[in-house]
mmCIF file of N, CA and C in Angstrom:
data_model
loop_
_atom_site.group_PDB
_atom_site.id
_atom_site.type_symbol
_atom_site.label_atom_id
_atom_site.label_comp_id
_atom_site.label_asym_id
_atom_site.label_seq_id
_atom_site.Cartn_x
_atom_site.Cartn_y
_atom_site.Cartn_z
ATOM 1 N N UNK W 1 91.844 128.529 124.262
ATOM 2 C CA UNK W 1 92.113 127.936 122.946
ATOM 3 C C UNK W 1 92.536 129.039 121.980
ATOM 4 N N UNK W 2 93.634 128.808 121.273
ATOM 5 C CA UNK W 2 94.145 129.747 120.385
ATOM 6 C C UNK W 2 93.681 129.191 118.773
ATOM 7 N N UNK W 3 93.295 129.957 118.525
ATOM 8 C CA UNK W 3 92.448 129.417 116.850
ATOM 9 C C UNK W 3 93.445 129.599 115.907
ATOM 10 N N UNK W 4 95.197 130.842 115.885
ATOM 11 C CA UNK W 4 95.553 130.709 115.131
ATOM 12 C C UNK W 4 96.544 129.412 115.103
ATOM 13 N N UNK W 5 96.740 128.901 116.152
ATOM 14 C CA UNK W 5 97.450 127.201 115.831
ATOM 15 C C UNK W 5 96.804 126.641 114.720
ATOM 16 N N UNK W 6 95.828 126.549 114.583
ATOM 17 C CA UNK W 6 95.006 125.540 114.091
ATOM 18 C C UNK W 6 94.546 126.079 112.419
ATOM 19 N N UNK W 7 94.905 127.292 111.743
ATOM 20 C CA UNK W 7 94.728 127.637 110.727
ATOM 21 C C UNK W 7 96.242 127.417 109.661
ATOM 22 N N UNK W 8 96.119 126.942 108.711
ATOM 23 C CA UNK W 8 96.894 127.057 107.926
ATOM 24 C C UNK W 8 96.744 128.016 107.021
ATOM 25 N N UNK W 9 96.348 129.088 106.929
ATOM 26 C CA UNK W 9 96.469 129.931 105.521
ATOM 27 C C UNK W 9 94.931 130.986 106.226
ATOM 28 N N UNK W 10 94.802 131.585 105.989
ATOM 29 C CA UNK W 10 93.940 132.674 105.969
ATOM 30 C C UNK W 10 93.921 133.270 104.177
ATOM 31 N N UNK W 11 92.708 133.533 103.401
ATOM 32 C CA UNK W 11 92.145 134.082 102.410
ATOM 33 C C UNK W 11 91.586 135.365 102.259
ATOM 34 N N UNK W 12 91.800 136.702 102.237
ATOM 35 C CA UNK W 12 91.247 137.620 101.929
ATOM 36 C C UNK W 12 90.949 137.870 100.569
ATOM 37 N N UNK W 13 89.438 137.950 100.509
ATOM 38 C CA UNK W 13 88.927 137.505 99.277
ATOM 39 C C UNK W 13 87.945 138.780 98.632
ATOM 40 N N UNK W 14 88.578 139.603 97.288
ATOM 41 C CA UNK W 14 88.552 141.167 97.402
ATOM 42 C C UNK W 14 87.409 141.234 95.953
ATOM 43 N N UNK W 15 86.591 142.081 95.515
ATOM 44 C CA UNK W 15 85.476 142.024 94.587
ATOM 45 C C UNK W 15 85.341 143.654 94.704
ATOM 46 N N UNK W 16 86.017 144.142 93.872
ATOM 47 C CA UNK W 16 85.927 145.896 94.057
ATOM 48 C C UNK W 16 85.309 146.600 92.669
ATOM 49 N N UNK W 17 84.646 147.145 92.674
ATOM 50 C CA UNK W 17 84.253 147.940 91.257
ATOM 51 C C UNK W 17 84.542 149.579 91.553
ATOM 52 N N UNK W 18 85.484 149.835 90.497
ATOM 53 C CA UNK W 18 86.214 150.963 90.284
ATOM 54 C C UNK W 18 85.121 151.542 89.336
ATOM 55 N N UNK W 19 84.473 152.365 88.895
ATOM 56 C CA UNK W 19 83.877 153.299 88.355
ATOM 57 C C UNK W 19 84.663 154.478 88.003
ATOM 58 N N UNK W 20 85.555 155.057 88.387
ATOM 59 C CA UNK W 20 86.706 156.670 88.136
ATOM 60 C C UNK W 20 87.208 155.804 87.157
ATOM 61 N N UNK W 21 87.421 157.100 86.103
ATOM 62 C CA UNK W 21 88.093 156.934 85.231
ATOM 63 C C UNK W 21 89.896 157.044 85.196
ATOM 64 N N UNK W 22 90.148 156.555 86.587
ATOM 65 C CA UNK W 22 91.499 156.578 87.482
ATOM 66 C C UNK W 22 91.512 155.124 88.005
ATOM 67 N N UNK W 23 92.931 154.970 87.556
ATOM 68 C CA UNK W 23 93.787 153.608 88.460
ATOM 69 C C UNK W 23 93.376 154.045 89.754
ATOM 70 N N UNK W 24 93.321 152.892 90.645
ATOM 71 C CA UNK W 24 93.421 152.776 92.235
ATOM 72 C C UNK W 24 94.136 151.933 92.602
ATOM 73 N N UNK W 25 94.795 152.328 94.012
ATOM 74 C CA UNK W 25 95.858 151.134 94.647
ATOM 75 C C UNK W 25 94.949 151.100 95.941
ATOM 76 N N UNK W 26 95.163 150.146 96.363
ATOM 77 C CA UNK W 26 94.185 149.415 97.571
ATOM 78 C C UNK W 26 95.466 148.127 98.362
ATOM 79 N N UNK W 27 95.353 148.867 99.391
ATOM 80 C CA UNK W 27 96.448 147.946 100.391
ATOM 81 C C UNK W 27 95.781 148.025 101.835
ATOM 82 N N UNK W 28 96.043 147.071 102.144
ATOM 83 C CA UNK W 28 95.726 146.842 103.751
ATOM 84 C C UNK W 28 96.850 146.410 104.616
ATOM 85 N N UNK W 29 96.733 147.511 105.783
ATOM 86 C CA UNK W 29 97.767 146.988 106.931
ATOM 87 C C UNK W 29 97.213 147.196 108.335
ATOM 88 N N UNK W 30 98.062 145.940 108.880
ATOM 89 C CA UNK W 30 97.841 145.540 110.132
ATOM 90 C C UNK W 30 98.427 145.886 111.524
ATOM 91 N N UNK W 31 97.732 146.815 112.245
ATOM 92 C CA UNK W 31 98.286 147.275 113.344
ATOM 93 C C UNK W 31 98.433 146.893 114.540
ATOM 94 N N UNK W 32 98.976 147.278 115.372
ATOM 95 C CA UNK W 32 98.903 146.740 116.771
ATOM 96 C C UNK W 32 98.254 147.899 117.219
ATOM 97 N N UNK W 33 97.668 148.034 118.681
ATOM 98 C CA UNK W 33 97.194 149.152 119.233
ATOM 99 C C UNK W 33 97.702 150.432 119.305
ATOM 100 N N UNK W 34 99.333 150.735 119.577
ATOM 101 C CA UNK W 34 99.882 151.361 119.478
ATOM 102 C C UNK W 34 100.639 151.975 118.007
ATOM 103 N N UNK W 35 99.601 151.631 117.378
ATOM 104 C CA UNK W 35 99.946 151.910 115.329
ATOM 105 C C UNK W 35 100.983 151.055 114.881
ATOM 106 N N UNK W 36 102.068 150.421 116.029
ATOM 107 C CA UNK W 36 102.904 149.592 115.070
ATOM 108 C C UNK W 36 102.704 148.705 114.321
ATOM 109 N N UNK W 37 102.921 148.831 112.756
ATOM 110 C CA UNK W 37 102.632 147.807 111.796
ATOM 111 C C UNK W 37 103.192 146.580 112.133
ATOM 112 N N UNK W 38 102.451 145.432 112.017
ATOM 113 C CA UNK W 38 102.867 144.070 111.871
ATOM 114 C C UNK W 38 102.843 143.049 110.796
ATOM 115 N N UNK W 39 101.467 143.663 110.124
ATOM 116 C CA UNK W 39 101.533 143.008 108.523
ATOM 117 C C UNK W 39 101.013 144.116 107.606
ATOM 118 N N UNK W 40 101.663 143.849 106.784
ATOM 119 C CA UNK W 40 100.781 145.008 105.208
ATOM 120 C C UNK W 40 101.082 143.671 104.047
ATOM 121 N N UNK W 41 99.710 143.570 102.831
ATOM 122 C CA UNK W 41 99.829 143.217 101.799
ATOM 123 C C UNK W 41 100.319 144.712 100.813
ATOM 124 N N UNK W 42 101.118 143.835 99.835
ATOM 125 C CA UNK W 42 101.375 144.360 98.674
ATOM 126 C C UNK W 42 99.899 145.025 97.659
ATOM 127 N N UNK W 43 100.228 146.400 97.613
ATOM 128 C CA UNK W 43 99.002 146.781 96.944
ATOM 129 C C UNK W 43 98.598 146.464 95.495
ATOM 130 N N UNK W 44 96.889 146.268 95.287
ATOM 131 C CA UNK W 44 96.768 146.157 94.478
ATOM 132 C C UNK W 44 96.406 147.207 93.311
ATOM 133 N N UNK W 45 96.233 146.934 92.344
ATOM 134 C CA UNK W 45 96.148 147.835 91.592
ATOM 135 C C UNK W 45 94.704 147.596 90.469
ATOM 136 N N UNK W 46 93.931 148.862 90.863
ATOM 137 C CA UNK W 46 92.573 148.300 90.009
ATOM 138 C C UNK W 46 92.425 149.204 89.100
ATOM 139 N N UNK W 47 92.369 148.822 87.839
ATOM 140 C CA UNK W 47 92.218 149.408 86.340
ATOM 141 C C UNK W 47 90.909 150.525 86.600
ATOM 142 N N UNK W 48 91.337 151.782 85.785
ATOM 143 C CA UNK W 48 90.601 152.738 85.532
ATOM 144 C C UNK W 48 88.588 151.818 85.207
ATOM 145 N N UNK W 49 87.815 152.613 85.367
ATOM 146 C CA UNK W 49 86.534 151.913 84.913
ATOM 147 C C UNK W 49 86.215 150.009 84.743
ATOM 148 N N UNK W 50 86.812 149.699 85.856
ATOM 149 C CA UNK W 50 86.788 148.219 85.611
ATOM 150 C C UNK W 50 85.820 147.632 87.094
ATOM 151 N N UNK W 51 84.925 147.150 86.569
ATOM 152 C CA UNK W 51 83.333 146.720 87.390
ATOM 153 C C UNK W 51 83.030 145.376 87.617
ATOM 154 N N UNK W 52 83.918 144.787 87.738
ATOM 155 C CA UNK W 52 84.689 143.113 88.084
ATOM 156 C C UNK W 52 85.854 142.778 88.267
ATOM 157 N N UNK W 53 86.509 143.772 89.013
ATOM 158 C CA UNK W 53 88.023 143.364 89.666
ATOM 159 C C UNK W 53 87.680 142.280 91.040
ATOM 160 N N UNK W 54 88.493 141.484 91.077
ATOM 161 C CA UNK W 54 88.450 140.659 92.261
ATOM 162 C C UNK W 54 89.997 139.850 92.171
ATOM 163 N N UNK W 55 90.633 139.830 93.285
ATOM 164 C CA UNK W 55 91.990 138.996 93.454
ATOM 165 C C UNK W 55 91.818 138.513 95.380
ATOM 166 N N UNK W 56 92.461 137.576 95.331
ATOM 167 C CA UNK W 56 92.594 137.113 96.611
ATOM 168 C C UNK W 56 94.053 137.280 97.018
ATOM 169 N N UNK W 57 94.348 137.707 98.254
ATOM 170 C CA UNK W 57 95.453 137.859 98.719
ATOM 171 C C UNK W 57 95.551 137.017 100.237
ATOM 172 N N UNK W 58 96.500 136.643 100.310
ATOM 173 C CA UNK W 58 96.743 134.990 101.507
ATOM 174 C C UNK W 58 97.752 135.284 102.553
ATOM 175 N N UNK W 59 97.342 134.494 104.071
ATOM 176 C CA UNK W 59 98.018 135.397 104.891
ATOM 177 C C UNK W 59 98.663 133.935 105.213
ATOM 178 N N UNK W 60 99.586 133.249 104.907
ATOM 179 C CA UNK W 60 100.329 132.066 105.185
ATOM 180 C C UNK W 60 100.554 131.529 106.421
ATOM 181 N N UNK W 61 100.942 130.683 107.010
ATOM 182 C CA UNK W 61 100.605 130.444 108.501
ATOM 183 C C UNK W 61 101.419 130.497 109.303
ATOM 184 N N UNK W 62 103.522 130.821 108.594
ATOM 185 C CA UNK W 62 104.015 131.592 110.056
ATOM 186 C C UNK W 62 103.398 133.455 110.404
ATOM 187 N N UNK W 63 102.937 133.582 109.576
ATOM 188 C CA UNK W 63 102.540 134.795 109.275
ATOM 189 C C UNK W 63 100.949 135.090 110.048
ATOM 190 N N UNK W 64 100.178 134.053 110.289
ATOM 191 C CA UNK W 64 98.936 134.614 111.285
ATOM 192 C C UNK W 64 98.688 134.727 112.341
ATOM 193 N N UNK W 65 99.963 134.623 113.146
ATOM 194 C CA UNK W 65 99.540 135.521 114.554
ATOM 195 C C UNK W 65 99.925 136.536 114.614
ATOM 196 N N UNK W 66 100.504 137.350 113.477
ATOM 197 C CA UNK W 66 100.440 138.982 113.402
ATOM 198 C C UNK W 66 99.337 139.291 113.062
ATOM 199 N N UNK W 67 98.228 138.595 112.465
ATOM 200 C CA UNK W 67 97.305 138.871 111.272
ATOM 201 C C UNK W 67 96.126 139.017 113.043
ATOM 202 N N UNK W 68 96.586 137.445 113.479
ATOM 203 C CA UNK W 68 94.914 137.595 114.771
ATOM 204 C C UNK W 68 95.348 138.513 116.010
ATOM 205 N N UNK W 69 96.657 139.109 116.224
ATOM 206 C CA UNK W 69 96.971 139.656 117.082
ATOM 207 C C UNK W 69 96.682 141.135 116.591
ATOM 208 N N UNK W 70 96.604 141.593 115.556
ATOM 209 C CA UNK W 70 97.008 142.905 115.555
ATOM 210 C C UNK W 70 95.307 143.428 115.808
ATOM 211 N N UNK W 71 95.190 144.985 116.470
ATOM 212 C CA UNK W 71 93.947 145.490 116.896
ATOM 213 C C UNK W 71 93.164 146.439 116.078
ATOM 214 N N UNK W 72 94.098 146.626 114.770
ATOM 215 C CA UNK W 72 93.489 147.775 113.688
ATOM 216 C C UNK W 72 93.680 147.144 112.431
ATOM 217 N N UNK W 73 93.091 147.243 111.340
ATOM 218 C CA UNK W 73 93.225 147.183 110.223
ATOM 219 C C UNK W 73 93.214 148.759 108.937
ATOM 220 N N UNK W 74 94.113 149.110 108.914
ATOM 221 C CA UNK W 74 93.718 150.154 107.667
ATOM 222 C C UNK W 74 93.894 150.110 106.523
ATOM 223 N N UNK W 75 92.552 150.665 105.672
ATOM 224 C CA UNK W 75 92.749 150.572 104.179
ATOM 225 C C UNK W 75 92.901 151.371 103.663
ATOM 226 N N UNK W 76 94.293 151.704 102.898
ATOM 227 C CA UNK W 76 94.814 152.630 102.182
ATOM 228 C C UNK W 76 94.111 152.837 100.749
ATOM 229 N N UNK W 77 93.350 153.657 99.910
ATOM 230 C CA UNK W 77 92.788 153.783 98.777
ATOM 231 C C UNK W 77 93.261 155.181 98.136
ATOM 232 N N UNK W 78 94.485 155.283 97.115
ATOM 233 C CA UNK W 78 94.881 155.686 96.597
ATOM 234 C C UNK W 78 94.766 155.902 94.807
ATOM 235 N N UNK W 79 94.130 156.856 94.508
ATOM 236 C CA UNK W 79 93.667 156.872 93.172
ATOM 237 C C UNK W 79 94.746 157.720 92.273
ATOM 238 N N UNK W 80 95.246 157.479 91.137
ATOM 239 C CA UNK W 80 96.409 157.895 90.552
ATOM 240 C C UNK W 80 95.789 159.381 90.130
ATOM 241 N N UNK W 81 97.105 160.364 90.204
ATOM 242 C CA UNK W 81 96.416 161.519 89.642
ATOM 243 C C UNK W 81 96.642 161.945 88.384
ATOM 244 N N UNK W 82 95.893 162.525 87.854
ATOM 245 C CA UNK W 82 95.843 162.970 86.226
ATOM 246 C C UNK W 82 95.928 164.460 86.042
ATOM 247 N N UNK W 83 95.368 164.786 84.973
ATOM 248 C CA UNK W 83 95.167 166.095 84.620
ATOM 249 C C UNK W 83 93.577 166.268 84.279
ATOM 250 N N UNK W 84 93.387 165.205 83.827
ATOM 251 C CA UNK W 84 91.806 164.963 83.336
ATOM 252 C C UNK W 84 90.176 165.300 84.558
ATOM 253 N N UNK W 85 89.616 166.131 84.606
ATOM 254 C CA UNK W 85 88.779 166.188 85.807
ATOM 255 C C UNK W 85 88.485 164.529 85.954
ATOM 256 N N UNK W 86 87.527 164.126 86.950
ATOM 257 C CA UNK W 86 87.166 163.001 87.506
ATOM 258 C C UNK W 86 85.901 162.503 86.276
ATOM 259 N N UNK W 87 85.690 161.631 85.811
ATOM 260 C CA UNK W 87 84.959 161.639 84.853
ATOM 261 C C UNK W 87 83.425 160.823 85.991
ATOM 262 N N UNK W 88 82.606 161.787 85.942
ATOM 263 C CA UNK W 88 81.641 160.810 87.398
ATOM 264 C C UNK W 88 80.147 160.247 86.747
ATOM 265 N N UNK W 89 80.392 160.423 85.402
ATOM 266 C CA UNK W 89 79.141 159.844 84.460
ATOM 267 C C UNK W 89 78.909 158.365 84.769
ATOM 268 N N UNK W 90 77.977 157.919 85.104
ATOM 269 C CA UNK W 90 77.818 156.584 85.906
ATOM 270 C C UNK W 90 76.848 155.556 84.117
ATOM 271 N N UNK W 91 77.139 156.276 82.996
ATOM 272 C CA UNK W 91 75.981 156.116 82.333
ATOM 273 C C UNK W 91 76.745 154.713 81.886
#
């Protein structure tokens, strides 16, 4: 039985708290065993000091048998750079 017949839409459903006083981009892509990409979402982008970011991003349904086939997932977390040290005061 193949489960992705039977799905219409897949939900990745994201709740991140940024604390740096730095933008972050956050993207995920989908590999096959041999690293070839098969799916990547468009990255998001989470506001400097913001402690209730959440967005959902949707994997449509000609689109999920790259999503159940592929054998890796990586998450890219990219924080913008400044000049400013890292501000790490949690107060």
């Amino acid at each position: 039985m193949k489960n992705e017949n039977y799905l219409k839409q897949v939900d990745f459903i994201y709740k991140i708290k940024n604390t740096f006083n730095r933008e972050l981009s956050v993207q995920l892509e989908f590999l096959k065993v041999n690293n070839e990409l098969v799916y990547i979402f468009d990255a998001m982008i989470i506001p400097s000091n913001m402690n209730d970011f959440q967005q959902t991003q949707t994997v449509f349904e000609e689109n999920i048998p790259s999503i159940v086939q592929s054998e890796k997932v990586v998450i890219n977390i990219i924080m913008q750079s400044s000049s400013k040290p890292l501000d790490l005061d949690q107060d």
